Coordinates of C-alpha atoms and ligand atoms in Angstrom, one line a residue:
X1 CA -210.6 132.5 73.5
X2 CA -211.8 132.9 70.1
X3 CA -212.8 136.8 68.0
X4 CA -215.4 136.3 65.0
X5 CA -216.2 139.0 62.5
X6 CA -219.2 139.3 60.6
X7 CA -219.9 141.2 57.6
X8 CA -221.6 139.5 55.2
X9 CA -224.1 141.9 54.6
X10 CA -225.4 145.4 56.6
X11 CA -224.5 144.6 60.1
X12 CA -220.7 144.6 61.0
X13 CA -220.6 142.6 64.1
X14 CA -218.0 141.2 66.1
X15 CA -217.6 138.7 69.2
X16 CA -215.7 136.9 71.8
X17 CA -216.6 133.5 72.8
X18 CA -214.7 131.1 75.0
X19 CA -216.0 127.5 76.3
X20 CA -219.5 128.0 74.6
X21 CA -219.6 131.1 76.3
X22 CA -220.2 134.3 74.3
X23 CA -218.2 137.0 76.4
X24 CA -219.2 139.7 74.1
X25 CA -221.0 140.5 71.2
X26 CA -220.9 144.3 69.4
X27 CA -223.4 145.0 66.3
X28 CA -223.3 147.9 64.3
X29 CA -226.2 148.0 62.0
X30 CA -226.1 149.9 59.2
X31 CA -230.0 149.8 58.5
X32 CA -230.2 153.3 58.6
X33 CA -228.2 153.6 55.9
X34 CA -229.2 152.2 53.4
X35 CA -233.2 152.8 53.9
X36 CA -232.8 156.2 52.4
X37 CA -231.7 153.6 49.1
X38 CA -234.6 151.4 49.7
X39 CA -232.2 148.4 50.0
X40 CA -228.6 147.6 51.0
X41 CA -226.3 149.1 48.4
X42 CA -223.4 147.1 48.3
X43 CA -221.0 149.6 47.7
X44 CA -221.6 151.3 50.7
X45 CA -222.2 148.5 52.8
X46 CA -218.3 147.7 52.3
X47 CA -217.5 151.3 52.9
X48 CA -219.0 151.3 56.2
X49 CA -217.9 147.7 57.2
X50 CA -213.8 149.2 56.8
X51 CA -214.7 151.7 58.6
X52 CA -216.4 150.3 61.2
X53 CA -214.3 146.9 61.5
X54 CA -211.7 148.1 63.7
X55 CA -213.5 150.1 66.0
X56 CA -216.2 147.1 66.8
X57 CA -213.8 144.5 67.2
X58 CA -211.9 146.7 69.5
X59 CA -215.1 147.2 71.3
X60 CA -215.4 143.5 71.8
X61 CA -212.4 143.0 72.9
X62 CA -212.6 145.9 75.4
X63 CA -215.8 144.3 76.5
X64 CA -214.5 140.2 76.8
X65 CA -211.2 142.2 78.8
X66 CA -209.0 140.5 76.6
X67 CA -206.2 141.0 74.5
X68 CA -205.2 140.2 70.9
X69 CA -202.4 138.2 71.9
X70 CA -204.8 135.8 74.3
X71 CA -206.6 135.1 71.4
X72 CA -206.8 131.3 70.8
X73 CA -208.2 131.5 67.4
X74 CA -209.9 133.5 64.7
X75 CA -213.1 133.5 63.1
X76 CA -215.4 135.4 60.2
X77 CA -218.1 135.0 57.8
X78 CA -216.3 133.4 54.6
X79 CA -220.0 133.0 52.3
X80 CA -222.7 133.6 51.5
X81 CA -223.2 137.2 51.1
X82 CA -221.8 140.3 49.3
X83 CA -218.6 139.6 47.5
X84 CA -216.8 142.7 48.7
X85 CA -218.7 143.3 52.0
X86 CA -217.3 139.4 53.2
X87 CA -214.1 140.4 52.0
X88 CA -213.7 143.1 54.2
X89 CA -214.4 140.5 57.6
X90 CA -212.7 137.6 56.0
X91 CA -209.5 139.7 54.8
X92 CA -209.3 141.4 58.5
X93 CA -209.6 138.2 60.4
X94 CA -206.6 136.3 57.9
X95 CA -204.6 138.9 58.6
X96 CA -204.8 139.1 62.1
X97 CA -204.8 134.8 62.2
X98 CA -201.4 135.3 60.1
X99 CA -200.1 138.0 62.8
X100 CA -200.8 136.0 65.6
X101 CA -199.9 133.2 63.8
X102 CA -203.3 131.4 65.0
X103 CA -206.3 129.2 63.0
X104 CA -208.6 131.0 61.2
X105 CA -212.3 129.5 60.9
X106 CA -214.1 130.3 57.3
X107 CA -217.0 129.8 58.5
X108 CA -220.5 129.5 56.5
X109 CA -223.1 132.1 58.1
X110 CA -225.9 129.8 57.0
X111 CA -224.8 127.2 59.3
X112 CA -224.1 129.8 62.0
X113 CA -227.4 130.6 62.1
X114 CA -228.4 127.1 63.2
X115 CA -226.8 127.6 66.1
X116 CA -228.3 130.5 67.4
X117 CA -231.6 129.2 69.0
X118 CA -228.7 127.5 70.8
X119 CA -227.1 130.5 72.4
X120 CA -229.5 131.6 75.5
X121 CA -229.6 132.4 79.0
X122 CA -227.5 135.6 81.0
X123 CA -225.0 135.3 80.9
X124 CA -225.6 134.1 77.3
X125 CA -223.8 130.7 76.2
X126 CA -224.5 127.6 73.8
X127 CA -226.5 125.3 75.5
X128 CA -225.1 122.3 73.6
X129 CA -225.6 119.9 76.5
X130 CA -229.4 120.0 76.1
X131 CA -229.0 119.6 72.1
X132 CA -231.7 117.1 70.0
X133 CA -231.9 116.6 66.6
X134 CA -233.9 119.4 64.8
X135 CA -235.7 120.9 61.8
X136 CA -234.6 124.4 61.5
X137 CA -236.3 127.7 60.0
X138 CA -233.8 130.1 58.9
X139 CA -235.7 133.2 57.0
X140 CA -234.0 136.3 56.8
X141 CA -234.1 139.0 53.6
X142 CA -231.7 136.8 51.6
X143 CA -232.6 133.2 52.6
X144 CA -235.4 130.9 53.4
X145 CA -234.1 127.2 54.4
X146 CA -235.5 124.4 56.1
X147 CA -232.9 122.2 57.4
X148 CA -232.5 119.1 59.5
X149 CA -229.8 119.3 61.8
X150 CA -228.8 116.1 63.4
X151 CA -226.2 116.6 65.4
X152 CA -223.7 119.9 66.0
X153 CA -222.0 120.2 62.9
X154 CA -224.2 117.7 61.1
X155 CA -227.1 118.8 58.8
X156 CA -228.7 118.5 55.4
X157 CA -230.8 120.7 53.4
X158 CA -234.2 119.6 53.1
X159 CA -235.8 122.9 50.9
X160 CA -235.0 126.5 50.1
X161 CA -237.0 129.0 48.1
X162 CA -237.2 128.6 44.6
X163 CA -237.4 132.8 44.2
X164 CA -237.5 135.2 46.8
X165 CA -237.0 134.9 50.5
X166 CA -239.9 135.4 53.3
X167 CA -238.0 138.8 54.4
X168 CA -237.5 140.2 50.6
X169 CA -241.4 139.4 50.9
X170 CA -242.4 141.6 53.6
X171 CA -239.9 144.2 52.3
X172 CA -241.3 144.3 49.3
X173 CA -244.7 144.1 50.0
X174 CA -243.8 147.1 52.4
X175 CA -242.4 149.1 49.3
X176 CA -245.5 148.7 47.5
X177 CA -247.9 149.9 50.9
X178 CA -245.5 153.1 51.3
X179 CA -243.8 151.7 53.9
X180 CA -239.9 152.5 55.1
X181 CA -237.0 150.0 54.0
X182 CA -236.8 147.5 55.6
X183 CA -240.6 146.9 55.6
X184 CA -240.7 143.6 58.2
X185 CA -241.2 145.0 61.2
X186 CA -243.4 147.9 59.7
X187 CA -245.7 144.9 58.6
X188 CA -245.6 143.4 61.6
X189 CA -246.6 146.4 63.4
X190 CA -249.8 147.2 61.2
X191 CA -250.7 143.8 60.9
X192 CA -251.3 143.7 65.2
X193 CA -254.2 146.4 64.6
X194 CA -255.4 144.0 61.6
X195 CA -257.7 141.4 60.6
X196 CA -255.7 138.4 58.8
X197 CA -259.0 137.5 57.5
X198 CA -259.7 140.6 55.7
X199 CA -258.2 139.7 52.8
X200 CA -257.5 136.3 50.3
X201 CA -253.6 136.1 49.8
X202 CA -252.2 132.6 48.1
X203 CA -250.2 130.3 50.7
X204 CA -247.7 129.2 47.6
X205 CA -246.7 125.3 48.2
X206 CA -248.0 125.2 51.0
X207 CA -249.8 121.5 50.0
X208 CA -247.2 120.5 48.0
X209 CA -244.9 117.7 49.1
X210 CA -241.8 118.9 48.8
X211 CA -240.1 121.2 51.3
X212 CA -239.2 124.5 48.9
X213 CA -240.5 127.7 49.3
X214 CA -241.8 130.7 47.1
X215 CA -242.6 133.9 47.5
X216 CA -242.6 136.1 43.7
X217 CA -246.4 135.3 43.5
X218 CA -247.6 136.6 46.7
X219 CA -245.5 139.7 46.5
X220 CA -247.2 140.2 42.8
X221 CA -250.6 138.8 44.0
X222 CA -250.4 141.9 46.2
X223 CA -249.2 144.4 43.8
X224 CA -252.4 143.5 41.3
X225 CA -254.6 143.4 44.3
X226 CA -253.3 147.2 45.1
X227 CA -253.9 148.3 41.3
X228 CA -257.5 146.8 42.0
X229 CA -257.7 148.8 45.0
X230 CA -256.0 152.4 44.6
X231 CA -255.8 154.5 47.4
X232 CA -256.5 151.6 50.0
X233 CA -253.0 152.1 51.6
X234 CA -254.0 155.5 52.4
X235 CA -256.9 154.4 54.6
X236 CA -255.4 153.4 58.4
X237 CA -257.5 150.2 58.8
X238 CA -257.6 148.4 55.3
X239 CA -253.7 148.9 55.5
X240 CA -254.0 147.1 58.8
X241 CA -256.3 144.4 57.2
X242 CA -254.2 144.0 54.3
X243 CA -250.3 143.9 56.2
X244 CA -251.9 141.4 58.5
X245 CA -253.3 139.6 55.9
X246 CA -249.9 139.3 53.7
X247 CA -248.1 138.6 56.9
X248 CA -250.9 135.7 57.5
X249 CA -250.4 134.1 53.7
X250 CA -246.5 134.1 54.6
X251 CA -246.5 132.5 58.2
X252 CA -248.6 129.8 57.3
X253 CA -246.5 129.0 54.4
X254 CA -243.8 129.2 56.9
X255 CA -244.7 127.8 60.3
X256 CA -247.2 124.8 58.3
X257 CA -243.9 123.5 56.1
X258 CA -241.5 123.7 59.2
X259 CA -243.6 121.5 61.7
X260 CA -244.8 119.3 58.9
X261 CA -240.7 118.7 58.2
X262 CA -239.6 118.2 61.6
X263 CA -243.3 115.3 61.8
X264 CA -242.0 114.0 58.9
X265 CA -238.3 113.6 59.8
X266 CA -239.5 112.5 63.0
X267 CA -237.4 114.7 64.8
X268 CA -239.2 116.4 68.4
X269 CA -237.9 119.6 68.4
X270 CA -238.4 123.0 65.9
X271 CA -235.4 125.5 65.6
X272 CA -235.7 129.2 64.1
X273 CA -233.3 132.1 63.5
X274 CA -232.8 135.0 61.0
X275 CA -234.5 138.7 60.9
X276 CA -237.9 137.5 60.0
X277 CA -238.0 135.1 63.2
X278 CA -238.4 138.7 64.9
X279 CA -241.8 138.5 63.3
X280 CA -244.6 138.2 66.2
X281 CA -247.0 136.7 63.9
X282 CA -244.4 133.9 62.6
X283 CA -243.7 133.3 66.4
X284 CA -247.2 132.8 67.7
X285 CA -248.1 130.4 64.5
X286 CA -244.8 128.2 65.5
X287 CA -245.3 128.0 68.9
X288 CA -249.2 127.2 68.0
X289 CA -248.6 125.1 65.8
X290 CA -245.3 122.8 67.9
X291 CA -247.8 123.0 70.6
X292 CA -250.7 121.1 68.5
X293 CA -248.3 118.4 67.6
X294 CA -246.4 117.9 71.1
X295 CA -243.1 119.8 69.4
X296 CA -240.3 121.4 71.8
X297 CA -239.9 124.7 69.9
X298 CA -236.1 126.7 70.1
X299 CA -236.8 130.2 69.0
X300 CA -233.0 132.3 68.6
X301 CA -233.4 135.8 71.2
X302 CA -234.7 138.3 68.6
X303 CA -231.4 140.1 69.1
X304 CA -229.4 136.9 68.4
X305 CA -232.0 136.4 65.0
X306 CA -230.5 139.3 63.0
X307 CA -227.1 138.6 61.5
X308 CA -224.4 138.5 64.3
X309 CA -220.4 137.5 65.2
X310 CA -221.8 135.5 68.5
X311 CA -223.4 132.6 66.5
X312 CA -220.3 132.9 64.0
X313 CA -218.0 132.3 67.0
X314 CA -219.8 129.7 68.9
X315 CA -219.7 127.5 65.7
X316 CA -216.3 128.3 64.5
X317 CA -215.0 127.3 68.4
X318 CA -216.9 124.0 68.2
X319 CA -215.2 123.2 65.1
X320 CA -211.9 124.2 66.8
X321 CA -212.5 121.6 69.5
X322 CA -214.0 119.3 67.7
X323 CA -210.1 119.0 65.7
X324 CA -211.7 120.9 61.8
X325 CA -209.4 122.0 59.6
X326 CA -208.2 124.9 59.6
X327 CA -209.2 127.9 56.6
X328 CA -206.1 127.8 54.6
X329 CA -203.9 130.9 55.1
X330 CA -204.9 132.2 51.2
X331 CA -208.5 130.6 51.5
X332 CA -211.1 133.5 49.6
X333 CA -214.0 134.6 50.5
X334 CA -217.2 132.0 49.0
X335 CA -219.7 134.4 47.5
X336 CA -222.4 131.8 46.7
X337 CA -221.3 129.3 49.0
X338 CA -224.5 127.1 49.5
X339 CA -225.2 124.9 52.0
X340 CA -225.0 120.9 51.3
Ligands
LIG401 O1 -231.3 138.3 59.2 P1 -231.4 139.7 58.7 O2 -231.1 140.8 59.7 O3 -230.5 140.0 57.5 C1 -230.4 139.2 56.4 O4 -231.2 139.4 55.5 O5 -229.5 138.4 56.4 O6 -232.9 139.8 58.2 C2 -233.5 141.0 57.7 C3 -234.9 140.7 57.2 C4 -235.5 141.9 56.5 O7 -236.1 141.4 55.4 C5 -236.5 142.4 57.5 O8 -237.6 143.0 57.0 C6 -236.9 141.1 58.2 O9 -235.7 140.4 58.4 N1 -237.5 141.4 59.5 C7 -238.8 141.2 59.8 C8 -239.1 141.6 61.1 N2 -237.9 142.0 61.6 C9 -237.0 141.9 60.6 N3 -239.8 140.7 59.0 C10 -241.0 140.5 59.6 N4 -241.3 140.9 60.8 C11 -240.4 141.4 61.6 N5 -240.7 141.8 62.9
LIG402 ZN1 -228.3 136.0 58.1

């Protein structure tokens, strides 16, 4: 039996997993928040992860009908993310491992989210028998990575993006439309009643060879076009055409560069996790495009693709059993931990 904290950035999130099973999972988002801000202030992100630490994991253990003292081990997010806003997971879970005198998993929340797409079904549990070597998405507002995962626990990096992430795209491109923070799913909503045809957006690297990503130049290819065209966010259907047409420019980019990685690593399966794989668009064009080239595609539950404790727990237990190393007892937090 095995608790996970995560609080890496607005969503303070705990689970219980046990044998690939996750037994419960609370999330508190604190979206609401910070959209008054615009953006998550980090400052109060860590106020509201002390305060609301205690209560969710209680929840979650209410939930899994378990007590602290059955607890096997303990988990939490130990990078990347907001210096003080990890701290307040990673602190809470040492000292609880030091009480109970149990391991305590560090565990990276990139990595985590490779494992998601993993964790379906009701009740919900990794389905690790069924696993195949992968390339996996993982877009969110603070990361965009392409990675090839060749076994549990074993991956490499094949590209990132060189500036901003696909989310921090549709945010910001939301911001300049009018829209509430975060902008994603406000997008994604308008851009249903759209034409993606409507309007010319660049697709940046999408023929290059490499597998990076960027997204600055669309995000200012749209604030020009908007100087261009005052007052066009006011009317209901060019806003339409012209959030269907950013969200378009950045699922190609997307969905093209992902099933072009997993062709050329010759793997026969697609993976995807993080807020943006919420996106309806960026599912369709995946699930198009795997089709096209005779791809299995994994898609993480679109409550499982926002940050969560479940996927932290399921990979911190796996490297329990699989005999990991331990976080040492005055291990810190990893700020800009990046993934190898
Ligand atoms: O994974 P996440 O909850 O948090 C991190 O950034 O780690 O991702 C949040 C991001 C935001 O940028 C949000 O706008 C985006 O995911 N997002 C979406 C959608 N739902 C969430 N973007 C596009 N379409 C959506 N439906
Ligand atoms: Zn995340």
């Amino acid at each position: 039996m095995l608790l996970a904290l995560e609080t890496s950035c607005d969503e303070t999130s705990a689970a219980v997993v046990h044998q690939g099973r996750v037994v419960s999972n609370v999330v508190s988002s604190q979206i609401r928040l910070h959209a008054e801000y615009g953006g998550v202030v980090p400052e109060l992100a860590t106020r509201e992860h002390l305060r609301n630490l205690l209560p969710v994991a209680r929840e979650a253990l209410s939930q899994a009908g378990v007590a602290v003292n059955q607890l096997d081990a303990v988990a939490a997010t130990r990078g990347p993310g907001l210096p003080a806003a990890l701290r307040a997971g990673f602190n809470a879970a040492q000292t609880l491992a030091f009480t109970l005198r149990r391991p305590l998993y560090g565990i990276h929340h990139h990595e985590a989210h490779l494992y998601s797409p993993w964790i379906q079904g009701t009740p919900l549990a990794a389905q690790f028998d069924q696993f195949q070597p992968n390339v996996s998405l993982i877009v969110s507002g603070g990361h965009t990575l392409l990675i090839l995962v060749t076994a549990p626990l074993q991956h490499r990096v094949l590209g990132g993006t060189l500036d901003d992430a696909a989310g921090e795209c549709f945010d910001k491109t939301a911001k300049l439309l009018g829209l509430p923070y975060p902008g994603g799913p406000w997008v994604d909503r308008l851009a249903a009643e759209g034409n993606p045809q409507a309007f010319d957006f660049p697709r940046p690297l999408l023929t290059d060879p490499g597998h990076d990503f960027s997204f600055s130049g669309l995000k200012t290819s749209v604030r020009y076009f908007l100087q261009k065209h005052p007052g066009l966010a006011e009317d209901r259907k060019a806003l339409c055409d012209l959030c269907a047409s950013v969200q378009a420019a950045i699922v190609e980019v997307l969905a093209a560069k992902t099933v072009r990685a997993a062709r050329q690593m010759g793997v026969s399966l697609v993976t995807a996790s993080g807020g943006v794989t919420c996106n309806s668009g960026l599912r369709r064009e995946l699930e198009r495009r795997c089709q096209r080239h005779h791809l299995e595609l994994r898609l993480a539950a679109p409550s499982l693709c926002t940050d969560n404790a479940a996927m932290i727990g399921i990979l911190a237990e796996r490297q329990h059993e699989a005999g990991m190393a331990p976080s040492s007892p005055d291990a810190e937090v990893i700020p800009g931990w990046s993934l190898e």
